[in-house]
Amino acid sequence: MAGSAGTPGTPRVLRAMNDRAALDLLLEHGTLSRTRIGNLTGLSKPTASQLLARLEAAGLVVVTGTSEGRPGPNAQLYAVNPAAARVAGLDVTPTGIRAAIADITGETVGRFELPTPGRSAQGAIDRVLLALDGAVKDAGLHRADVHRVVIGTQGAFDPATGNLRYASHLHGWHSPRLLEDMAAALGPIPFEVENDVNLAAIAEQRIGEARGCENFTLLWGERGFGAAVVIGGRLHRGATGGAGEVAFLPLPGAPLVRNVARSNSGGFEELAGRRTVLRLAREHGLAVPPGSGGGTLTEKAAAVVAEAAHTAESPGPGQAVLTEFATRLATGLAAVVAVIDPELIILAGAVITAGGEPLRSLVQSELAELAVPRPAIRLSTTPDSPVLTGALQSALAATRDEVFDTTGRTP
């Protein structure tokens, strides 16, 4: 029926489009005056005034003060209301859970860390709730204040079976009823579970090196290797959620690994994983952290790569280790590039980013000789925890689409 809330081009829909444009501008700029919003959106002053009054009445914007130091009368400044919605992000690893709460503007307002993610299905759910509630409490909120939860895990949940695949080491997360039981435990709060490397890519896409890039691949090197594939601006997950599980790639220079699901390893992992990094250091005479008291295997490998990068300008063990590590990374990336042909590759994860610009430059040079396409290669610049950041960004995107949609509101 003409004039219904969902009919394109009706005044209600056009108002909602203008509302969303204004809210996005406020998120981008922080605060804006009515005049500035009108200039940026092309709306007249009366229309901009009506828009702001409508958003203020809906609790989506607030007046934060007035402009000062400019000719003429001071103008009221508007901002998105941080209390309009809050979201939660969780990063689940075999060693613990990190949780954070962000308000609708993207500011993190609560954090909590919990050792061990649980060893049974019920234990996993209980630990998720405990971590969530810890972050909620740190934010001075209640669980009911959270509009959406996004949980990052290693591996991926097969959409056909509901089973977690590619992460046999994540104990307690392999029950076929886990997602159903998690939904029951969270009650009315919408949630989703996403692959950790995919979330790191979302972080790069929204606030990092991949902003404005429609086709890119993120290579993650931390506990193991993984990749995220973004095509046409959207994550490509594959039929079973396993797109990007590059640790299992058979590669030249590495032994052919069979029964990869059982061994939880593969060619790329054997060619350039953490244990290989430590072995390269020993072979070339570069100092390796001691076996006890030297941190986790990931921390040791990252320390080796950092030391190699620090001394890579001069001939010696560091240069030899970094060059060989770069060649091994480029070998795996060449296989990815031959299939995906991305315009950009982002290097991420503690073991890889420890090599900094020296490693990035070597990988770029090596890949140019191993692959016909020559995508740009950049280091991740996402601060703090990329997976947790990506979980929050994913939750924010979905929540803003819901909360900022004023189509059905009373004019």
CSV table of C-alpha atoms in Angstrom, one decimal, residues 159-371:
chain,number,residue,atom,x,y,z
A,159,PRO,CA,26.5,-24.2,9.3
A,160,ALA,CA,25.2,-27.6,8.3
A,161,THR,CA,26.0,-29.5,11.5
A,162,GLY,CA,26.6,-26.9,14.1
A,163,ASN,CA,29.9,-28.5,15.0
A,164,LEU,CA,33.1,-26.6,15.6
A,165,ARG,CA,35.7,-27.7,13.0
A,166,TYR,CA,39.4,-27.0,12.5
A,167,ALA,CA,40.1,-26.5,16.2
A,168,SER,CA,40.4,-29.8,18.0
A,169,HIS,CA,42.5,-28.2,20.7
A,170,LEU,CA,39.6,-25.9,21.9
A,171,HIS,CA,38.2,-28.3,24.5
A,172,GLY,CA,34.6,-28.1,25.5
A,173,TRP,CA,33.5,-26.4,22.3
A,174,HIS,CA,32.6,-29.5,20.2
A,175,SER,CA,29.2,-30.5,21.4
A,176,PRO,CA,26.6,-30.4,18.5
A,177,ARG,CA,24.2,-28.7,20.9
A,178,LEU,CA,26.7,-26.0,22.0
A,179,LEU,CA,25.2,-23.1,20.0
A,180,GLU,CA,21.6,-24.1,21.0
A,181,ASP,CA,22.6,-24.3,24.6
A,182,MET,CA,24.5,-21.0,24.4
A,183,ALA,CA,21.4,-19.3,23.0
A,184,ALA,CA,19.3,-20.7,25.8
A,185,ALA,CA,21.8,-19.4,28.4
A,186,LEU,CA,22.0,-15.9,26.9
A,187,GLY,CA,18.2,-15.7,26.6
A,188,PRO,CA,16.9,-12.8,24.6
A,189,ILE,CA,20.4,-11.4,23.7
A,190,PRO,CA,21.2,-12.1,20.0
A,191,PHE,CA,24.7,-13.6,19.6
A,192,GLU,CA,26.9,-15.1,16.9
A,193,VAL,CA,30.1,-17.1,17.0
A,194,GLU,CA,32.7,-16.2,14.4
A,195,ASN,CA,36.2,-17.4,13.4
A,196,ASP,CA,38.9,-15.4,15.2
A,197,VAL,CA,40.8,-14.5,12.0
A,198,ASN,CA,37.7,-13.4,10.3
A,199,LEU,CA,37.1,-11.0,13.2
A,200,ALA,CA,40.6,-9.7,12.9
A,201,ALA,CA,39.9,-9.0,9.2
A,202,ILE,CA,36.7,-7.1,10.2
A,203,ALA,CA,38.7,-5.0,12.6
A,204,GLU,CA,41.1,-4.1,9.7
A,205,GLN,CA,38.2,-3.5,7.4
A,206,ARG,CA,36.4,-1.1,9.7
A,207,ILE,CA,39.2,0.8,11.5
A,208,GLY,CA,42.5,-0.6,10.2
A,209,GLU,CA,44.6,-1.0,7.0
A,210,ALA,CA,41.8,-2.4,4.9
A,211,ARG,CA,39.4,0.5,5.1
A,212,GLY,CA,37.9,1.1,1.6
A,213,CYS,CA,39.4,-2.1,0.3
A,214,GLU,CA,36.8,-4.5,-1.3
A,215,ASN,CA,39.1,-7.5,-1.9
A,216,PHE,CA,41.8,-8.4,0.6
A,217,THR,CA,43.3,-11.3,2.5
A,218,LEU,CA,44.6,-11.2,6.1
A,219,LEU,CA,47.3,-13.7,7.0
A,220,TRP,CA,47.3,-14.5,10.8
A,221,GLY,CA,50.3,-16.0,12.5
A,222,GLU,CA,50.0,-16.7,16.2
A,223,ARG,CA,49.2,-20.0,17.8
A,224,GLY,CA,48.8,-21.3,14.2
A,225,PHE,CA,48.3,-20.0,10.7
A,226,GLY,CA,44.9,-18.8,9.4
A,227,ALA,CA,43.6,-16.4,6.8
A,228,ALA,CA,40.5,-14.4,6.2
A,229,VAL,CA,39.3,-13.8,2.7
A,230,VAL,CA,37.2,-10.7,1.9
A,231,ILE,CA,35.6,-10.6,-1.6
A,232,GLY,CA,33.5,-7.7,-2.7
A,233,GLY,CA,33.6,-6.3,0.8
A,234,ARG,CA,32.2,-9.4,2.3
A,235,LEU,CA,33.8,-12.3,4.2
A,236,HIS,CA,34.0,-15.5,2.3
A,237,ARG,CA,33.5,-18.4,4.8
A,238,GLY,CA,33.1,-21.4,2.5
A,239,ALA,CA,30.6,-24.3,2.6
A,240,THR,CA,31.7,-25.5,6.0
A,241,GLY,CA,33.1,-22.3,7.5
A,242,GLY,CA,36.6,-23.4,6.6
A,243,ALA,CA,37.7,-20.8,4.0
A,244,GLY,CA,41.0,-19.5,5.1
A,245,GLU,CA,42.2,-22.5,7.1
A,246,VAL,CA,45.6,-22.1,5.3
A,247,ALA,CA,47.5,-24.0,8.0
A,248,PHE,CA,46.5,-27.1,6.2
A,249,LEU,CA,47.8,-26.1,2.8
A,250,PRO,CA,50.2,-28.7,1.3
A,251,LEU,CA,53.3,-26.7,0.3
A,252,PRO,CA,56.6,-27.4,-1.3
A,253,GLY,CA,59.4,-27.6,1.3
A,254,ALA,CA,57.2,-29.1,3.9
A,255,PRO,CA,56.4,-32.8,4.5
A,256,LEU,CA,53.0,-34.0,3.2
A,257,VAL,CA,50.8,-34.1,6.2
A,258,ARG,CA,48.0,-36.7,6.1
A,259,ASN,CA,45.0,-37.0,8.5
A,260,VAL,CA,45.3,-33.2,9.0
A,261,ALA,CA,42.2,-33.0,11.1
A,262,ARG,CA,43.6,-35.5,13.6
A,263,SER,CA,47.0,-33.9,13.8
A,264,ASN,CA,45.6,-30.4,13.7
A,265,SER,CA,48.5,-29.4,11.4
A,266,GLY,CA,49.3,-29.2,7.8
A,267,GLY,CA,51.9,-28.0,5.2
A,268,PHE,CA,51.9,-24.3,5.9
A,269,GLU,CA,52.1,-24.8,9.6
A,270,GLU,CA,55.0,-27.2,9.2
A,271,LEU,CA,56.8,-24.9,6.9
A,272,ALA,CA,56.5,-21.6,8.8
A,273,GLY,CA,54.8,-22.2,12.2
A,274,ARG,CA,56.1,-21.4,15.7
A,275,ARG,CA,58.2,-24.6,16.1
A,276,THR,CA,59.8,-24.0,12.8
A,277,VAL,CA,60.7,-20.5,13.7
A,278,LEU,CA,62.5,-21.7,16.8
A,279,ARG,CA,64.2,-24.4,14.8
A,280,LEU,CA,65.5,-21.9,12.3
A,281,ALA,CA,66.9,-19.8,15.1
A,282,ARG,CA,68.8,-22.7,16.5
A,283,GLU,CA,70.1,-23.7,13.1
A,284,HIS,CA,71.4,-20.3,12.4
A,285,GLY,CA,72.7,-19.6,15.8
A,286,LEU,CA,70.2,-16.9,16.9
A,287,ALA,CA,69.4,-16.8,20.6
A,288,VAL,CA,66.2,-18.7,21.5
A,289,PRO,CA,64.3,-18.0,24.7
A,290,PRO,CA,64.9,-20.8,27.3
A,291,GLY,CA,62.6,-23.7,27.5
A,292,SER,CA,61.3,-22.8,31.0
A,293,GLY,CA,60.4,-19.4,32.1
A,294,GLY,CA,60.6,-18.0,28.6
A,295,GLY,CA,56.9,-17.5,27.9
A,296,THR,CA,54.5,-19.5,25.7
A,297,LEU,CA,55.6,-21.0,22.5
A,298,THR,CA,53.9,-18.1,20.6
A,299,GLU,CA,55.8,-15.6,22.8
A,300,LYS,CA,59.1,-17.4,22.2
A,301,ALA,CA,58.6,-17.5,18.4
A,302,ALA,CA,57.6,-13.8,18.4
A,303,ALA,CA,60.7,-12.9,20.4
A,304,VAL,CA,62.9,-14.8,17.9
A,305,VAL,CA,61.3,-12.9,14.9
A,306,ALA,CA,61.6,-9.6,16.7
A,307,GLU,CA,65.3,-10.2,17.4
A,308,ALA,CA,65.9,-11.3,13.8
A,309,ALA,CA,64.2,-8.2,12.5
A,310,HIS,CA,66.3,-6.0,14.9
A,311,THR,CA,69.5,-7.4,13.5
A,312,ALA,CA,68.4,-8.0,9.9
A,313,GLU,CA,70.3,-5.0,8.4
A,314,SER,CA,73.7,-6.7,9.0
A,315,PRO,CA,74.7,-10.1,7.7
A,316,GLY,CA,74.4,-12.7,10.4
A,317,PRO,CA,72.0,-15.1,12.1
A,318,GLY,CA,69.2,-12.5,12.3
A,319,GLN,CA,69.2,-11.7,8.7
A,320,ALA,CA,69.4,-15.4,7.8
A,321,VAL,CA,66.4,-16.3,10.0
A,322,LEU,CA,64.3,-13.4,8.8
A,323,THR,CA,65.0,-14.0,5.1
A,324,GLU,CA,64.1,-17.7,5.4
A,325,PHE,CA,61.0,-17.0,7.4
A,326,ALA,CA,59.9,-14.5,4.8
A,327,THR,CA,60.5,-16.9,2.0
A,328,ARG,CA,58.4,-19.5,3.8
A,329,LEU,CA,55.6,-17.0,4.4
A,330,ALA,CA,55.7,-15.9,0.8
A,331,THR,CA,55.5,-19.6,-0.4
A,332,GLY,CA,52.2,-20.0,1.4
A,333,LEU,CA,50.9,-16.6,0.3
A,334,ALA,CA,51.8,-17.4,-3.4
A,335,ALA,CA,49.3,-20.3,-3.2
A,336,VAL,CA,46.6,-18.1,-1.8
A,337,VAL,CA,47.3,-15.3,-4.3
A,338,ALA,CA,47.1,-17.7,-7.2
A,339,VAL,CA,43.5,-18.6,-6.2
A,340,ILE,CA,42.1,-15.4,-4.6
A,341,ASP,CA,44.1,-12.6,-6.4
A,342,PRO,CA,43.5,-10.0,-3.7
A,343,GLU,CA,44.4,-6.3,-4.1
A,344,LEU,CA,45.8,-6.3,-0.5
A,345,ILE,CA,47.4,-8.7,1.9
A,346,ILE,CA,47.5,-7.8,5.6
A,347,LEU,CA,50.1,-9.5,7.8
A,348,ALA,CA,48.7,-9.9,11.4
A,349,GLY,CA,49.2,-12.0,14.5
A,350,ALA,CA,52.0,-11.8,17.1
A,351,VAL,CA,54.6,-14.0,15.4
A,352,ILE,CA,54.3,-12.2,12.1
A,353,THR,CA,53.9,-8.6,13.2
A,354,ALA,CA,57.0,-9.0,15.5
A,355,GLY,CA,59.0,-8.8,12.3
A,356,GLY,CA,57.8,-5.3,11.5
A,357,GLU,CA,58.7,-3.5,8.4
A,358,PRO,CA,61.9,-5.6,7.7
A,359,LEU,CA,59.8,-8.8,7.5
A,360,ARG,CA,57.0,-7.1,5.5
A,361,SER,CA,59.5,-5.8,2.9
A,362,LEU,CA,61.1,-9.2,2.5
A,363,VAL,CA,57.7,-10.9,2.1
A,364,GLN,CA,56.7,-8.3,-0.5
A,365,SER,CA,59.9,-8.9,-2.4
A,366,GLU,CA,59.7,-12.7,-2.2
A,367,LEU,CA,56.1,-12.8,-3.2
A,368,ALA,CA,56.8,-10.7,-6.3
A,369,GLU,CA,59.0,-13.6,-7.6
A,370,LEU,CA,56.6,-16.4,-6.6
A,371,ALA,CA,53.3,-15.1,-7.9
